[in-house]
C-alpha atoms as a PDB file:
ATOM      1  CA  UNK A   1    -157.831  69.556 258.695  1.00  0.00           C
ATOM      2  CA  UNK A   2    -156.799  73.214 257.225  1.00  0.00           C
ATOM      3  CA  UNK A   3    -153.024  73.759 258.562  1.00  0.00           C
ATOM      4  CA  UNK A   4    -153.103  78.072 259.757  1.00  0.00           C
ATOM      5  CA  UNK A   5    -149.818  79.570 258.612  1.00  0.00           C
ATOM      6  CA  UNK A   6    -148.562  82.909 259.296  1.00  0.00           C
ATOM      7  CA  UNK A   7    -148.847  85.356 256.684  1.00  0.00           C
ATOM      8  CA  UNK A   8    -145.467  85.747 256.217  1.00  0.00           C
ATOM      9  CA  UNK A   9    -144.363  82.540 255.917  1.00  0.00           C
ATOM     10  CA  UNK A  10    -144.051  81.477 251.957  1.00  0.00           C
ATOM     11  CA  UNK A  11    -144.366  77.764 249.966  1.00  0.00           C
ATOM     12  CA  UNK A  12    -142.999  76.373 247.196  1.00  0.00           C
ATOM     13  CA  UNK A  13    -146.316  75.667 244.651  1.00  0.00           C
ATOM     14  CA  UNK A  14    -147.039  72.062 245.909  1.00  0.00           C
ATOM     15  CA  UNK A  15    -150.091  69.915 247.290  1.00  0.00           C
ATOM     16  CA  UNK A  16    -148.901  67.022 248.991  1.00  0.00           C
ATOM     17  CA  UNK A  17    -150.688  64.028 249.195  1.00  0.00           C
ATOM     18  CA  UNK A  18    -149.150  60.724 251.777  1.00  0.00           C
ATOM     19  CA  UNK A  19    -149.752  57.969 250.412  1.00  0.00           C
ATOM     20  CA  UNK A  20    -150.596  54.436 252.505  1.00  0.00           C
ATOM     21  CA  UNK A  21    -147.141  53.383 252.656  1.00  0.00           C
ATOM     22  CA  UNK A  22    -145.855  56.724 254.524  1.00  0.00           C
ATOM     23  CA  UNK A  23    -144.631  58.304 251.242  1.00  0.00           C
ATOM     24  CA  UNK A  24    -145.552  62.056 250.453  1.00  0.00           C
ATOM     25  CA  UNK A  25    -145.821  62.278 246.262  1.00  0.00           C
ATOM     26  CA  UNK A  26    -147.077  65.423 244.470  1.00  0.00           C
ATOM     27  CA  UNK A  27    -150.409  65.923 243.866  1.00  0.00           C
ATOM     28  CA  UNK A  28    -150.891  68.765 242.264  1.00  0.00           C
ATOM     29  CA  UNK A  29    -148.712  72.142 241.180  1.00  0.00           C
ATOM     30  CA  UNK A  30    -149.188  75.941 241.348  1.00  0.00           C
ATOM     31  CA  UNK A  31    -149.422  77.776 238.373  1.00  0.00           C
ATOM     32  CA  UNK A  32    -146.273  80.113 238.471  1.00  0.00           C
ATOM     33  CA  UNK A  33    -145.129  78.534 242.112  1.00  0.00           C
ATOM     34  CA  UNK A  34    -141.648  77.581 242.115  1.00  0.00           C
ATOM     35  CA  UNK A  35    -141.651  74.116 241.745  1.00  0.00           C
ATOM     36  CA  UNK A  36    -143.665  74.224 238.347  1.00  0.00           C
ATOM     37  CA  UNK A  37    -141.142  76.705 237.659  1.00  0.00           C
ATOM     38  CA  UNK A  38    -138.257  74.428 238.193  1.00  0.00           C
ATOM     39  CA  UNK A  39    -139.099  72.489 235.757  1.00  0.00           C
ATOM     40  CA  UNK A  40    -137.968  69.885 237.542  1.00  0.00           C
ATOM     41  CA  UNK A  41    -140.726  68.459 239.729  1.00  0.00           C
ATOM     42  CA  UNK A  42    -143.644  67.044 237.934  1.00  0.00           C
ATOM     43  CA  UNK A  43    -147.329  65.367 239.636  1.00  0.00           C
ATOM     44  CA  UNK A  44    -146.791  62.134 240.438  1.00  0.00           C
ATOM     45  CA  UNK A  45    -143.538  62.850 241.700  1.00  0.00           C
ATOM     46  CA  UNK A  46    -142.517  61.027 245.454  1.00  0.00           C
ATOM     47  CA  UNK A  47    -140.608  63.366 247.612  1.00  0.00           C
ATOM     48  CA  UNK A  48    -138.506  62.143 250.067  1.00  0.00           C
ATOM     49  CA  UNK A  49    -136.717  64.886 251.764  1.00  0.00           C
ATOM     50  CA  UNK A  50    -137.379  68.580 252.711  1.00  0.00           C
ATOM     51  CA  UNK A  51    -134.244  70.590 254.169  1.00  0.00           C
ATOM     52  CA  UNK A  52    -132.469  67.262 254.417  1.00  0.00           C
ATOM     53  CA  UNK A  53    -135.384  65.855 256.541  1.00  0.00           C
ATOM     54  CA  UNK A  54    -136.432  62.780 255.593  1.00  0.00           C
ATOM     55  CA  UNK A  55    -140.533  63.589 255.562  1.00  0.00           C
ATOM     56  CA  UNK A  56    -141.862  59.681 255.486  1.00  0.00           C
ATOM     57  CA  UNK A  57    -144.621  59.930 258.063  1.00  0.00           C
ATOM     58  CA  UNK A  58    -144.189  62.998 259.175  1.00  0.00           C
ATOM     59  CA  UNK A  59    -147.456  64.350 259.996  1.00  0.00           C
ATOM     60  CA  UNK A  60    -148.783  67.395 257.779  1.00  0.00           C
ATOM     61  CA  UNK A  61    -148.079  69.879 260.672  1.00  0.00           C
ATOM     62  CA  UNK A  62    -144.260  68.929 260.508  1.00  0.00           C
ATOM     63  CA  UNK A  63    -144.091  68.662 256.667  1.00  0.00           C
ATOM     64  CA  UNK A  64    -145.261  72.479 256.666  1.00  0.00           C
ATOM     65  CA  UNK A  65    -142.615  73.422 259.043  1.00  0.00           C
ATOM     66  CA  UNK A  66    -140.065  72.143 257.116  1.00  0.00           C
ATOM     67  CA  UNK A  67    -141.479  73.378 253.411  1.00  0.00           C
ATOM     68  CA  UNK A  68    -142.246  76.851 254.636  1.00  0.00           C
ATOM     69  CA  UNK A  69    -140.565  80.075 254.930  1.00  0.00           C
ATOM     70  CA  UNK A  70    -139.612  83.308 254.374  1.00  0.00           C
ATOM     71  CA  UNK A  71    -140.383  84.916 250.923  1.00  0.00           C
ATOM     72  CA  UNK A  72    -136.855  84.170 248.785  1.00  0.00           C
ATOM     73  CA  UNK A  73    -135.651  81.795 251.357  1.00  0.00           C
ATOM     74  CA  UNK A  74    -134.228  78.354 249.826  1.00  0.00           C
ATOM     75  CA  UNK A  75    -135.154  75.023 250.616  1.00  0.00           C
ATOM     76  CA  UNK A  76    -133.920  71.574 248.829  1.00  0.00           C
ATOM     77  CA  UNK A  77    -136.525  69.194 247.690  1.00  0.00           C
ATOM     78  CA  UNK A  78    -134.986  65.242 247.177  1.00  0.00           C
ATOM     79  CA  UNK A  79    -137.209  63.447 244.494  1.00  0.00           C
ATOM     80  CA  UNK A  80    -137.921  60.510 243.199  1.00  0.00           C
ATOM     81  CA  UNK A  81    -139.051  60.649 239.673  1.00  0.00           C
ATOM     82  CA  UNK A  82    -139.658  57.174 237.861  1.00  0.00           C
ATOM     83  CA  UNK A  83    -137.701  57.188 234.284  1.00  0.00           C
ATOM     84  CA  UNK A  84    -139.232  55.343 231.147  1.00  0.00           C
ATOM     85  CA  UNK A  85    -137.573  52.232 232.164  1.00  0.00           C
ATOM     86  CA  UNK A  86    -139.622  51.587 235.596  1.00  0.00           C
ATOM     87  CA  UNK A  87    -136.141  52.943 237.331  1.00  0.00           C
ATOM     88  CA  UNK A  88    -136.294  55.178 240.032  1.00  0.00           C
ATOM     89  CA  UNK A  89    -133.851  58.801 240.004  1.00  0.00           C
ATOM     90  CA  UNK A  90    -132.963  60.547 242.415  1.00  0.00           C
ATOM     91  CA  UNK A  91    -132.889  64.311 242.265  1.00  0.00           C
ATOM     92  CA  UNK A  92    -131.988  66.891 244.574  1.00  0.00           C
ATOM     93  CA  UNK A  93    -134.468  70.574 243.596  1.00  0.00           C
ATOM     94  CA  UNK A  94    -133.588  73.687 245.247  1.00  0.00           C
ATOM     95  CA  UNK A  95    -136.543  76.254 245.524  1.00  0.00           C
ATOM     96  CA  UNK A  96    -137.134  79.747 246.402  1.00  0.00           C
ATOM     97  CA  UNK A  97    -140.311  79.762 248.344  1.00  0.00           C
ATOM     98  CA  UNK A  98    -142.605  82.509 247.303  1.00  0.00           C
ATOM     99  CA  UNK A  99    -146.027  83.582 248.107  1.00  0.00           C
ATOM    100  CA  UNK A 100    -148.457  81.833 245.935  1.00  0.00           C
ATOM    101  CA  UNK A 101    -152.502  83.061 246.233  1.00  0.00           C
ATOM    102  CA  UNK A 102    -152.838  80.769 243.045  1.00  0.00           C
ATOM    103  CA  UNK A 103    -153.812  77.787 245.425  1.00  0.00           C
ATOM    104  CA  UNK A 104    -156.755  79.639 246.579  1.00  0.00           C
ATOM    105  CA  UNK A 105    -158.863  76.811 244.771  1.00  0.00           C
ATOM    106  CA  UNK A 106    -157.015  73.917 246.312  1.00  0.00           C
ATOM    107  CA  UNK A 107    -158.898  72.428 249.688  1.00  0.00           C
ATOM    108  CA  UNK A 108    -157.392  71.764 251.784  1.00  0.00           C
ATOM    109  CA  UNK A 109    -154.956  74.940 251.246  1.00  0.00           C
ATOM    110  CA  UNK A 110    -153.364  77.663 252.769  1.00  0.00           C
ATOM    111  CA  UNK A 111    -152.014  81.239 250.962  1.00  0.00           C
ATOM    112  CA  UNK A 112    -148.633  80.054 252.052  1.00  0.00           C
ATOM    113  CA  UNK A 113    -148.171  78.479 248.934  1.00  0.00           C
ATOM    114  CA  UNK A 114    -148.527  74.637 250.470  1.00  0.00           C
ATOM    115  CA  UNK A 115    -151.574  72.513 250.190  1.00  0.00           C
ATOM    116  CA  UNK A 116    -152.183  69.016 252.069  1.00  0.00           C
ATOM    117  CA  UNK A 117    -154.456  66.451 250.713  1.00  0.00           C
ATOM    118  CA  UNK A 118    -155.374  64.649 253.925  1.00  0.00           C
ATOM    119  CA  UNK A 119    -156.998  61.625 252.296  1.00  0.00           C
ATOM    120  CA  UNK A 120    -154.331  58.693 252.245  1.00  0.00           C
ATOM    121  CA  UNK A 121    -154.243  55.985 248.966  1.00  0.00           C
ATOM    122  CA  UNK A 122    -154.411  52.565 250.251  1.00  0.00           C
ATOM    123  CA  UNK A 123    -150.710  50.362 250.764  1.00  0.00           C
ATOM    124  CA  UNK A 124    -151.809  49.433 247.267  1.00  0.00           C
ATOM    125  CA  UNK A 125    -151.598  52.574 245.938  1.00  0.00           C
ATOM    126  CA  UNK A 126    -148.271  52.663 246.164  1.00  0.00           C
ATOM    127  CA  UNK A 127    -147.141  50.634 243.420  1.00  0.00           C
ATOM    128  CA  UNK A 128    -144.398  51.725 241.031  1.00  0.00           C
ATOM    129  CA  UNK A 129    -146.800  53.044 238.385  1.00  0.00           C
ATOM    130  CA  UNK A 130    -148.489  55.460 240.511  1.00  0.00           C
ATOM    131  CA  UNK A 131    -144.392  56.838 240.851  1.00  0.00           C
END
């Protein structure tokens, strides 16, 4: 399903994709979004919180809430990014959302600058290589 959000409601450059286990990680990033911008969120990434939400099953509906708004507005992303070692860090991203008509080519997607993949990876999908 296509989420519909308001035109003036803004993203932050990622496509989401929930994994079997619950987990949202990052699919995919805008070119010139703010989270490829960052620097500091790559694909592959897990996140874990939006806003200080913990998003684990959250449906897509209620993940959008939380990752969109107003052009310039901030939100804090909490990552998990997997170091060379097979360890897991924690990292806390803030973003200014921003309109982002570069996901036009992402399906599902929105112009608000936030895609969903709705397809889930199976439980073993979720191993710590795929971090």
């Amino acid at each position: 399903p296509t989420i519909t959000i308001p035109t003036n409601q803004c993203g932050v450059g990622i496509t989401f994709k929930m994994r079997g286990d619950g987990h949202y990680h990052v699919k995919a990033l805008a070119d010139g979004g703010p989270a490829i911008l960052s620097g500091k969120i790559e694909v592959g990434d897990v996140v874990v919180s939006v806003g200080g939400v913990s998003i684990h099953n959250l449906n897509h509906s209620q993940l959008a809430e939380l990752v969109l708004g107003a052009k310039g507005s901030s939100v804090v992303l909490v990552v998990l990014k997997q170091a060379p070692d097979g360890s897991l860090n924690r990292l806390n991203v803030s973003l200014h959302r921003a309109p982002l008509p570069a996901l036009a080519p992402m399906s599902p997607q929105s112009p608000g600058g936030l895609a969903l993949d709705v397809q889930q990876m199976p439980p073993s999908g979720h191993s710590q290589s795929s971090l």
